CSV table of C-alpha atoms and ligand atoms in Angstrom, one decimal:
chain,number,residue,atom,x,y,z
Q,1,UNK,CA,152.2,173.1,89.7
Q,2,UNK,CA,151.5,173.3,93.3
Q,3,UNK,CA,152.1,170.4,95.7
Q,4,UNK,CA,149.1,170.2,97.9
Q,5,UNK,CA,149.4,168.9,101.5
Q,6,UNK,CA,147.8,165.7,102.5
Q,7,UNK,CA,144.4,167.2,103.0
Q,8,UNK,CA,142.4,164.9,100.8
Q,9,UNK,CA,143.7,162.0,102.7
Q,10,UNK,CA,141.9,163.2,105.7
Q,11,UNK,CA,138.8,161.7,104.1
Q,12,UNK,CA,138.3,158.1,103.5
Q,13,UNK,CA,137.5,156.3,100.3
Q,14,UNK,CA,139.3,158.9,98.3
Q,15,UNK,CA,142.7,158.8,96.9
Q,16,UNK,CA,145.3,161.5,97.7
Q,17,UNK,CA,145.2,164.8,95.9
Q,18,UNK,CA,148.4,165.5,93.9
Q,19,UNK,CA,148.7,168.7,91.9
Q,20,UNK,CA,146.7,171.1,89.9
Q,21,UNK,CA,147.1,173.6,87.1
Q,22,UNK,CA,146.3,177.3,87.5
Q,23,UNK,CA,143.2,177.6,85.3
Q,24,UNK,CA,139.8,175.9,84.8
Q,25,UNK,CA,137.1,175.6,82.3
Q,26,UNK,CA,133.5,175.4,83.4
Q,27,UNK,CA,131.1,172.7,82.0
Q,28,UNK,CA,128.9,175.4,80.6
Q,29,UNK,CA,131.7,177.0,78.6
Q,30,UNK,CA,132.7,173.5,77.5
Q,31,UNK,CA,129.2,172.6,76.3
Q,32,UNK,CA,128.8,175.9,74.4
Q,33,UNK,CA,132.2,176.1,72.8
Q,34,UNK,CA,132.5,172.4,71.9
Q,35,UNK,CA,136.2,172.7,71.6
Q,36,UNK,CA,138.0,170.0,73.3
Q,37,UNK,CA,141.5,169.7,74.4
Q,38,UNK,CA,143.5,166.6,73.7
Q,39,UNK,CA,143.9,163.9,76.2
Q,40,UNK,CA,146.8,164.5,78.6
Q,41,UNK,CA,150.0,163.3,77.2
Q,42,UNK,CA,152.2,163.8,80.2
Q,43,UNK,CA,152.1,161.0,82.7
Q,44,UNK,CA,150.9,161.7,86.2
Q,45,UNK,CA,149.6,165.1,85.4
Q,46,UNK,CA,146.3,165.9,87.1
Q,47,UNK,CA,143.9,168.5,85.8
Q,48,UNK,CA,141.9,171.1,87.6
Q,49,UNK,CA,139.4,171.4,84.7
Q,50,UNK,CA,137.7,169.0,82.5
Q,51,UNK,CA,139.7,167.6,79.7
Q,52,UNK,CA,137.8,165.8,77.0
Q,53,UNK,CA,139.0,163.7,74.2
Q,54,UNK,CA,137.6,161.1,71.8
Q,55,UNK,CA,134.8,158.9,73.1
Q,56,UNK,CA,135.9,155.3,73.5
Q,57,UNK,CA,133.8,152.7,71.7
Q,58,UNK,CA,133.2,154.8,68.6
Q,59,UNK,CA,131.4,152.8,66.0
Q,60,UNK,CA,130.8,149.8,68.3
Q,61,UNK,CA,127.3,148.5,68.4
Q,62,UNK,CA,125.6,148.9,71.8
Q,63,UNK,CA,128.0,151.4,72.9
Q,64,UNK,CA,127.1,155.0,73.5
Q,65,UNK,CA,127.9,157.3,70.5
Q,66,UNK,CA,128.5,160.9,71.1
Q,67,UNK,CA,128.9,164.0,69.0
Q,68,UNK,CA,130.6,166.5,71.3
Q,69,UNK,CA,128.7,166.1,74.5
Q,70,UNK,CA,125.5,165.3,72.6
Q,71,UNK,CA,124.5,161.7,72.9
Q,72,UNK,CA,123.4,160.1,69.6
Q,73,UNK,CA,121.7,157.3,71.5
Q,74,UNK,CA,119.1,158.1,74.0
Q,75,UNK,CA,120.0,155.6,76.6
Q,76,UNK,CA,117.9,156.6,79.5
Q,77,UNK,CA,114.5,157.8,80.5
Q,78,UNK,CA,113.7,161.5,80.3
Q,79,UNK,CA,113.9,162.5,83.9
Q,80,UNK,CA,110.6,164.3,84.0
Q,81,UNK,CA,108.5,161.3,83.0
Q,82,UNK,CA,110.5,159.0,85.2
Q,83,UNK,CA,108.9,157.4,88.1
Q,84,UNK,CA,110.7,154.5,89.8
Q,85,UNK,CA,108.6,151.4,89.5
Q,86,UNK,CA,110.7,149.5,92.0
Q,87,UNK,CA,112.3,152.0,94.2
Q,88,UNK,CA,109.8,152.3,97.0
Q,89,UNK,CA,111.3,149.4,99.0
Q,90,UNK,CA,115.0,149.9,98.4
Q,91,UNK,CA,117.6,151.8,100.4
Q,92,UNK,CA,121.1,152.7,99.6
Q,93,UNK,CA,123.7,152.3,102.3
Q,94,UNK,CA,127.2,153.9,102.3
Q,95,UNK,CA,129.9,154.3,104.8
Q,96,UNK,CA,131.2,157.9,105.2
Q,97,UNK,CA,133.1,159.6,107.9
Q,98,UNK,CA,134.9,162.9,108.2
Q,99,UNK,CA,138.1,163.3,110.2
Q,100,UNK,CA,138.0,166.3,112.4
Q,101,UNK,CA,141.5,167.3,111.5
Q,102,UNK,CA,140.7,170.5,109.7
Q,103,UNK,CA,140.8,172.3,113.1
Q,104,UNK,CA,144.6,172.3,112.9
Q,105,UNK,CA,144.8,173.6,109.4
Q,106,UNK,CA,146.1,177.1,109.1
Q,107,UNK,CA,144.0,179.6,107.2
Q,108,UNK,CA,146.6,180.1,104.4
Q,109,UNK,CA,147.0,176.4,104.0
Q,110,UNK,CA,143.2,176.0,103.8
Q,111,UNK,CA,143.1,178.7,101.1
Q,112,UNK,CA,145.8,177.1,99.0
Q,113,UNK,CA,143.7,173.9,99.2
Q,114,UNK,CA,140.6,175.4,97.7
Q,115,UNK,CA,139.5,174.1,94.4
Q,116,UNK,CA,136.9,175.6,92.1
Q,117,UNK,CA,134.2,173.5,90.4
Q,118,UNK,CA,131.6,175.4,88.4
Q,119,UNK,CA,130.7,178.5,90.5
Q,120,UNK,CA,131.7,177.0,93.8
Q,121,UNK,CA,135.0,176.6,95.6
Q,122,UNK,CA,135.7,173.8,98.0
Q,123,UNK,CA,138.1,173.2,100.8
Q,124,UNK,CA,139.2,169.6,101.2
Q,125,UNK,CA,136.5,168.9,103.7
Q,126,UNK,CA,133.8,170.6,101.6
Q,127,UNK,CA,134.9,168.5,98.6
Q,128,UNK,CA,134.3,165.4,100.6
Q,129,UNK,CA,130.8,166.6,101.6
Q,130,UNK,CA,130.1,167.7,98.0
Q,131,UNK,CA,130.8,164.2,96.8
Q,132,UNK,CA,128.4,162.8,99.4
Q,133,UNK,CA,125.7,165.3,98.4
Q,134,UNK,CA,126.2,164.5,94.7
Q,135,UNK,CA,125.9,160.8,95.5
Q,136,UNK,CA,122.5,161.6,97.1
Q,137,UNK,CA,121.5,164.0,94.3
Q,138,UNK,CA,121.9,161.4,91.6
Q,139,UNK,CA,119.9,158.8,93.6
Q,140,UNK,CA,117.1,161.2,94.2
Q,141,UNK,CA,116.9,161.9,90.5
Q,142,UNK,CA,117.0,158.3,89.3
Q,143,UNK,CA,115.4,156.5,92.2
Q,144,UNK,CA,113.4,159.2,94.0
Q,145,UNK,CA,111.6,156.9,96.4
Q,146,UNK,CA,114.7,155.3,97.9
Q,147,UNK,CA,116.0,156.0,101.3
Q,148,UNK,CA,119.7,156.5,101.9
Q,149,UNK,CA,121.6,155.5,105.0
Q,150,UNK,CA,125.0,156.9,105.8
Q,151,UNK,CA,126.8,154.7,108.2
Q,152,UNK,CA,129.3,156.8,110.1
Q,153,UNK,CA,131.6,157.0,113.1
Q,154,UNK,CA,129.6,158.3,116.1
Q,155,UNK,CA,132.7,160.4,116.9
Q,156,UNK,CA,132.6,162.3,113.6
Q,157,UNK,CA,130.4,165.4,113.5
Q,158,UNK,CA,128.7,164.5,110.3
Q,159,UNK,CA,125.4,166.2,109.9
Q,160,UNK,CA,123.4,166.2,106.7
Q,161,UNK,CA,119.8,167.2,106.7
Q,162,UNK,CA,118.1,166.1,103.5
Q,163,UNK,CA,114.8,164.3,102.9
Q,164,UNK,CA,115.2,160.6,102.7
Q,165,UNK,CA,118.8,160.6,104.1
Q,166,UNK,CA,119.5,159.1,107.6
Q,167,UNK,CA,122.8,159.4,109.3
Q,168,UNK,CA,123.3,156.1,111.1
Q,169,UNK,CA,126.2,156.0,113.6
Q,170,UNK,CA,127.9,152.6,114.3
Q,171,UNK,CA,130.6,152.2,116.8
Q,172,UNK,CA,133.9,151.1,115.4
Q,173,UNK,CA,137.5,151.9,114.4
Q,174,UNK,CA,137.2,154.3,111.5
Q,175,UNK,CA,140.9,155.3,111.2
Q,176,UNK,CA,142.1,155.5,107.7
Q,177,UNK,CA,144.2,152.4,108.0
Q,178,UNK,CA,141.2,150.3,109.2
Q,179,UNK,CA,138.6,151.8,107.1
Q,180,UNK,CA,137.9,149.1,104.6
Q,181,UNK,CA,137.8,146.6,107.4
Q,182,UNK,CA,135.5,148.8,109.4
Q,183,UNK,CA,133.3,149.2,106.4
Q,184,UNK,CA,132.5,145.5,106.3
Q,185,UNK,CA,132.0,145.5,110.1
Q,186,UNK,CA,129.6,148.4,109.7
Q,187,UNK,CA,127.7,146.6,107.0
Q,188,UNK,CA,127.4,143.6,109.2
Q,189,UNK,CA,126.2,145.6,112.1
Q,190,UNK,CA,123.6,147.4,109.9
Q,191,UNK,CA,122.4,144.0,108.6
Q,192,UNK,CA,122.1,142.7,112.2
Q,193,UNK,CA,119.9,145.7,113.1
Q,194,UNK,CA,117.7,145.2,110.0
Q,195,UNK,CA,117.3,141.5,110.9
Q,196,UNK,CA,116.1,142.5,114.4
Q,197,UNK,CA,113.8,145.1,112.9
Q,198,UNK,CA,112.4,142.5,110.5
Q,199,UNK,CA,111.7,140.2,113.4
Q,200,UNK,CA,109.5,143.0,114.9
Q,201,UNK,CA,107.8,144.0,111.7
Q,202,UNK,CA,108.0,141.1,109.3
Q,203,UNK,CA,105.9,142.8,106.6
Q,204,UNK,CA,108.3,145.7,106.3
Q,205,UNK,CA,110.7,144.5,103.7
Q,206,UNK,CA,113.3,146.8,102.2
Q,207,UNK,CA,116.2,145.7,99.9
Q,208,UNK,CA,119.6,147.2,100.4
Q,209,UNK,CA,122.3,148.4,98.0
Q,210,UNK,CA,125.6,149.1,99.8
Q,211,UNK,CA,127.9,151.3,97.7
Q,212,UNK,CA,130.8,153.6,97.7
Q,213,UNK,CA,129.8,157.2,97.9
Q,214,UNK,CA,131.7,158.2,94.8
Q,215,UNK,CA,129.2,156.7,92.4
Q,216,UNK,CA,126.4,158.2,90.3
Q,217,UNK,CA,123.3,156.0,90.0
Q,218,UNK,CA,122.2,156.9,86.5
Q,219,UNK,CA,119.3,154.5,86.1
Q,220,UNK,CA,116.8,152.6,88.3
Q,221,UNK,CA,118.5,149.7,90.0
Q,222,UNK,CA,115.3,148.3,91.6
Q,223,UNK,CA,114.7,146.0,88.7
Q,224,UNK,CA,117.5,143.6,89.8
Q,225,UNK,CA,115.4,142.4,92.8
Q,226,UNK,CA,112.5,141.9,90.5
Q,227,UNK,CA,114.2,140.4,87.4
Q,228,UNK,CA,116.4,138.0,89.4
Q,229,UNK,CA,114.1,136.9,92.2
Q,230,UNK,CA,116.3,134.2,93.6
Q,231,UNK,CA,119.5,135.9,94.7
Q,232,UNK,CA,120.3,136.7,98.3
Q,233,UNK,CA,123.2,139.1,97.6
Q,234,UNK,CA,124.8,140.5,94.5
Q,235,UNK,CA,128.3,141.7,93.6
Q,236,UNK,CA,129.8,143.4,90.5
Q,237,UNK,CA,132.5,141.6,88.6
Q,238,UNK,CA,135.0,142.4,85.9
Q,239,UNK,CA,137.4,140.4,83.8
Q,240,UNK,CA,140.5,140.9,86.0
Q,241,UNK,CA,142.3,137.9,87.4
Q,242,UNK,CA,143.7,139.4,90.5
Q,243,UNK,CA,140.7,141.5,91.4
Q,244,UNK,CA,137.6,140.2,89.7
Q,245,UNK,CA,135.2,141.6,92.3
Q,246,UNK,CA,134.6,145.1,93.3
Q,247,UNK,CA,133.4,145.7,96.8
Q,248,UNK,CA,131.9,149.1,95.9
Q,249,UNK,CA,128.5,147.6,95.1
Q,250,UNK,CA,126.7,145.0,97.1
Q,251,UNK,CA,123.0,144.4,96.8
Q,252,UNK,CA,121.1,142.5,99.5
Q,253,UNK,CA,117.6,141.1,99.3
Q,254,UNK,CA,115.6,142.4,102.2
Q,255,UNK,CA,114.0,139.1,103.2
Q,256,UNK,CA,115.1,137.6,106.5
Q,257,UNK,CA,116.8,134.8,104.5
Q,258,UNK,CA,118.6,137.3,102.3
Q,259,UNK,CA,119.8,139.5,105.1
Q,260,UNK,CA,120.9,136.5,107.2
Q,261,UNK,CA,122.9,134.9,104.3
Q,262,UNK,CA,124.4,138.2,103.3
Q,263,UNK,CA,125.5,138.8,106.9
Q,264,UNK,CA,127.1,135.4,107.1
Q,265,UNK,CA,128.8,135.9,103.8
Q,266,UNK,CA,130.3,139.2,104.9
Q,267,UNK,CA,131.4,137.7,108.2
Q,268,UNK,CA,133.3,135.1,106.2
Q,269,UNK,CA,134.9,137.8,104.1
Q,270,UNK,CA,135.8,139.7,107.2
Q,271,UNK,CA,137.5,136.6,108.7
Q,272,UNK,CA,139.5,136.1,105.5
Q,273,UNK,CA,140.4,139.7,105.4
Q,274,UNK,CA,141.7,139.6,108.9
Q,275,UNK,CA,143.6,136.3,108.5
Q,276,UNK,CA,145.1,136.9,105.0
Q,277,UNK,CA,144.9,140.4,103.7
Q,278,UNK,CA,145.7,142.7,106.7
Q,279,UNK,CA,148.8,143.9,104.8
Q,280,UNK,CA,146.4,145.4,102.2
Q,281,UNK,CA,143.9,146.7,104.6
Q,282,UNK,CA,144.0,150.3,103.5
Q,283,UNK,CA,142.7,149.9,100.0
Q,284,UNK,CA,142.2,146.5,98.5
Q,285,UNK,CA,141.9,144.0,101.3
Q,286,UNK,CA,138.2,143.7,101.2
Q,287,UNK,CA,138.2,143.0,97.4
Q,288,UNK,CA,140.9,140.4,97.7
Q,289,UNK,CA,139.1,138.7,100.6
Q,290,UNK,CA,135.8,138.8,98.7
Q,291,UNK,CA,137.4,137.2,95.6
Q,292,UNK,CA,139.1,134.6,97.9
Q,293,UNK,CA,135.8,133.6,99.5
Q,294,UNK,CA,134.1,133.3,96.1
Q,295,UNK,CA,136.9,131.5,94.3
Q,296,UNK,CA,137.6,129.1,97.1
Q,297,UNK,CA,134.2,127.6,96.7
Q,298,UNK,CA,134.9,124.3,94.9
Q,299,UNK,CA,132.1,124.5,92.4
Q,300,UNK,CA,132.8,128.1,91.4
Q,301,UNK,CA,133.9,128.6,87.8
Q,302,UNK,CA,136.0,131.7,87.7
Q,303,UNK,CA,136.1,131.7,83.9
Q,304,UNK,CA,132.6,133.2,84.1
Q,305,UNK,CA,134.2,136.5,85.0
Q,306,UNK,CA,135.6,136.7,81.5
Q,307,UNK,CA,132.3,137.6,79.9
Q,308,UNK,CA,130.2,140.6,81.0
Q,309,UNK,CA,127.0,138.6,81.5
Q,310,UNK,CA,124.9,138.3,84.6
Q,311,UNK,CA,125.1,135.0,86.3
Q,312,UNK,CA,123.8,133.4,89.5
Q,313,UNK,CA,125.9,131.0,91.6
Q,314,UNK,CA,125.6,129.3,94.9
Q,315,UNK,CA,128.5,130.3,97.2
Q,316,UNK,CA,128.5,128.6,100.6
Q,317,UNK,CA,124.8,128.4,100.9
Q,318,UNK,CA,124.1,131.9,99.6
Q,319,UNK,CA,122.7,132.5,96.2
Q,320,UNK,CA,124.9,135.1,94.7
Q,321,UNK,CA,124.1,137.2,91.7
Q,322,UNK,CA,127.1,138.4,89.7
Q,323,UNK,CA,126.5,141.6,87.8
Q,324,UNK,CA,128.9,143.0,85.2
Q,325,UNK,CA,130.8,146.1,86.2
Q,326,UNK,CA,130.4,147.4,82.7
Q,327,UNK,CA,126.7,148.0,83.5
Q,328,UNK,CA,126.5,148.2,87.2
Q,329,UNK,CA,129.8,149.7,88.2
Q,330,UNK,CA,131.2,151.4,85.1
Q,331,UNK,CA,134.6,153.0,85.5
Q,332,UNK,CA,137.0,153.8,82.7
Q,333,UNK,CA,139.8,151.3,83.1
Q,334,UNK,CA,143.1,152.7,84.5
Q,335,UNK,CA,146.4,152.4,82.8
Q,336,UNK,CA,146.8,150.0,79.9
Q,337,UNK,CA,144.2,147.7,78.7
Q,338,UNK,CA,141.2,147.6,76.3
Q,339,UNK,CA,138.7,150.3,76.7
Q,340,UNK,CA,135.4,149.5,74.9
Q,341,UNK,CA,133.3,152.5,75.6
Q,342,UNK,CA,130.1,152.7,77.6
Q,343,UNK,CA,127.3,150.2,77.3
Q,344,UNK,CA,124.0,151.8,76.5
Q,345,UNK,CA,122.4,150.2,79.5
Q,346,UNK,CA,125.0,151.6,82.0
Q,347,UNK,CA,123.3,152.1,85.4
Q,348,UNK,CA,126.1,153.1,87.8
Q,349,UNK,CA,129.2,155.2,87.1
Q,350,UNK,CA,132.0,154.9,89.6
Q,351,UNK,CA,134.2,157.9,89.9
Q,352,UNK,CA,137.1,156.0,91.4
Q,353,UNK,CA,140.4,157.4,92.3
Q,354,UNK,CA,141.1,160.9,91.0
Q,355,UNK,CA,137.8,161.3,89.2
Q,356,UNK,CA,135.9,163.1,91.9
Q,357,UNK,CA,136.1,166.4,90.1
Q,358,UNK,CA,134.4,164.7,87.1
Q,359,UNK,CA,131.6,163.6,89.4
Q,360,UNK,CA,130.9,167.1,90.5
Q,361,UNK,CA,131.2,168.5,87.0
Q,362,UNK,CA,128.9,165.8,85.7
Q,363,UNK,CA,126.3,166.7,88.3
Q,364,UNK,CA,126.6,170.4,87.3
Q,365,UNK,CA,126.2,169.5,83.7
Q,366,UNK,CA,123.2,167.3,84.4
Q,367,UNK,CA,121.7,170.1,86.5
Q,368,UNK,CA,122.0,172.5,83.6
Q,369,UNK,CA,120.9,170.3,80.8
Q,370,UNK,CA,118.7,167.6,82.5
Q,371,UNK,CA,119.9,164.9,80.1
Q,372,UNK,CA,121.6,161.8,81.5
Q,373,UNK,CA,122.7,160.5,78.1
Q,374,UNK,CA,124.5,163.8,77.3
Q,375,UNK,CA,126.0,163.8,80.7
Q,376,UNK,CA,127.3,160.3,80.0
Q,377,UNK,CA,129.0,161.6,76.9
Q,378,UNK,CA,130.8,164.1,79.1
Q,379,UNK,CA,132.0,161.3,81.4
Q,380,UNK,CA,132.9,159.0,78.5
Q,381,UNK,CA,134.9,161.7,76.7
Q,382,UNK,CA,136.8,162.4,79.9
Q,383,UNK,CA,138.1,158.9,79.5
Q,384,UNK,CA,141.1,158.1,81.7
Q,385,UNK,CA,141.9,161.6,82.6
Q,386,UNK,CA,143.1,162.1,86.1
Q,387,UNK,CA,141.8,165.1,88.0
Q,388,UNK,CA,143.0,167.0,90.9
Q,389,UNK,CA,140.7,165.3,93.4
T,401,NAG,C1,123.4,154.7,68.5
T,401,NAG,O1,123.5,155.8,67.6
T,401,NAG,C2,124.3,155.6,66.5
T,401,NAG,C3,124.5,156.9,65.8
T,401,NAG,O2,123.2,157.5,65.5
T,401,NAG,C4,123.6,154.5,65.6
T,401,NAG,O3,124.4,154.3,64.4
T,401,NAG,C5,123.4,153.3,66.4
T,401,NAG,O4,122.7,152.3,65.7
T,401,NAG,C6,122.7,153.5,67.7
T,401,NAG,N1,122.7,152.3,68.5
T,401,NAG,C7,121.6,151.7,68.9
T,401,NAG,C8,121.8,150.4,69.6
T,401,NAG,O5,120.5,152.2,68.7
T,402,NAG,C1,125.9,178.2,91.4
T,402,NAG,O1,124.9,178.5,90.4
T,402,NAG,C2,123.7,177.8,90.6
T,402,NAG,C3,122.8,178.2,89.4
T,402,NAG,O2,123.4,178.1,88.2
T,402,NAG,C4,123.0,178.2,91.9
T,402,NAG,O3,121.8,177.5,92.1
T,402,NAG,C5,124.0,177.9,93.0
T,402,NAG,O4,123.4,178.4,94.2
T,402,NAG,C6,125.3,178.6,92.7
T,402,NAG,N1,126.2,178.2,93.8
T,402,NAG,C7,127.0,179.0,94.4
T,402,NAG,C8,127.9,178.4,95.4
T,402,NAG,O5,127.1,180.2,94.1
T,403,NAG,C1,149.8,140.5,101.3
T,403,NAG,O1,150.3,139.2,101.7
T,403,NAG,C2,149.9,138.2,100.8
T,403,NAG,C3,150.4,136.9,101.4
T,403,NAG,O2,150.4,136.9,102.8
T,403,NAG,C4,150.4,138.5,99.4
T,403,NAG,O3,150.0,137.4,98.6
T,403,NAG,C5,149.9,139.8,99.0
T,403,NAG,O4,150.5,140.1,97.7
T,403,NAG,C6,150.3,140.9,100.0
T,403,NAG,N1,149.6,142.1,99.5
T,403,NAG,C7,150.2,143.3,99.6
T,403,NAG,C8,149.4,144.4,99.1
T,403,NAG,O5,151.4,143.4,100.0
C-alpha cells in the first residue's frame, strides 16, 4: 500500500485520501462478469476499485431488490421519457473552491497521486473537478431544466463552462479550516442577492436547493415545492441523537418570504456556530449549530427524528420542512448500526467521505447502461466500502 501525501485535503468538502491497492476493476468488466468480491474484512483498508457485496435490505418490502447489478424493482423513470415537470424554476447551489496549491507539487509526486477511474486517470485536482462535473451531470439528467450556481472564492481560478452552470464568486474566507463557516456565509450572501433581485423582478421566482457537491440527484426534486406548499425552508434529518440534521441539503422556497426567512434562519445558525461550535468548525460545526437552533425551539419535538417521515414544523417564525435522509440524502451508514437498504423512492445519493470513487464509477455505469435503478444496485452493493478518494 502506498501512503499518499495530503493532496486530497487541498480540496474542500472531501475527506483525506489514505491508501490504495495496485489494481482496479472497471465497471464494465464488473457488469459483464457479475462476479463480486466479498466486502472488505480488514479495517481501514481503502479500495481503488469497486468492491461489491450483498445488497442490504434484501427481502424487505419497499427496499430496492437487486440481482447482481440488475434492479428487480424499477424505481425511476426511464430517462428518455423523462421531462421534469417542476424543474424549470429551480436552481441548485453548491459551494466549491479549488486551492491553488498544485503549483508546488513535483511532477513525480503528482504522478504517484494519479488514480484511474474507468478509462480516465485523475490527479487530486482533477478528481475534485470530476466530482463537480459528475454532480452537474446527474442534475442535468434528472432535472434538465434546472440552473446550477457554484459559489466560489473569487481568488480561486475555477472555470467551468457548461450550459446551465454559473460560477458565482462571493468574497470570503475559504481556507479549509473555515470552510463550513464560510459556506453558511456564502449561502446567506447568495440569498441576499436573490432577495434584491426579486425586489427588481418580483415575477421571477426560482426555488433553491443548496447541496454538497458530492451528491447524485437521481430523481426530480421539484415536487417538494409543489407537494408541500407551505414551507419556507427544508432540511434532511436522520435518527441520530447527536447529529439529527445534515447540512448537505437545504431547500429554500423562492418567494420573498421564503428567502427572507431562510436567510434569517441561516444567520441564527451562523451565530450559534460562531459562539458554540468553533472548535468543530472544520467538519461538523454547521450541523451541530443547525441541530442546536432547531432543538432549542421550545415547541420542537425531537422524537419526530426517530421516524423517517416528512414533517413540517414552525421554528422561530420559519416554516421548516423536515425530509428523511433515507429518501432525500441517502448514504450508507458508517460504522456499526442498522442498515436497512435503499428505499424505492430514493432521490438523492450522498457520496460522503471516501465514496467519491463510487460516485464517478456510478456515473460511468449510468453513462453505459442508462438505467438509474441498476446504477442504484451498484451503489447499494458497494455498501459501506471505503474507497481511495
Ligand atoms: C421489488 O421486487 C421484488 C422482486 O421482484 C418483489 O418481490 C417486490 O414486491 C418488489 N417491490 C415492490 C414494492 O414492488
Ligand atoms: C472514455 O470512454 C468514453 C466512451 O466509452 C469516451 O466518451 C471518453 O471520452 C473516454 N475518456 C477518456 C479520458 O478517454
Ligand atoms: C466543542 O465544544 C463543546 C462545548 O464547548 C463540546 O460540547 C463539543 O463536544 C466540542 N466539540 C468538539 C468536536 O471538540
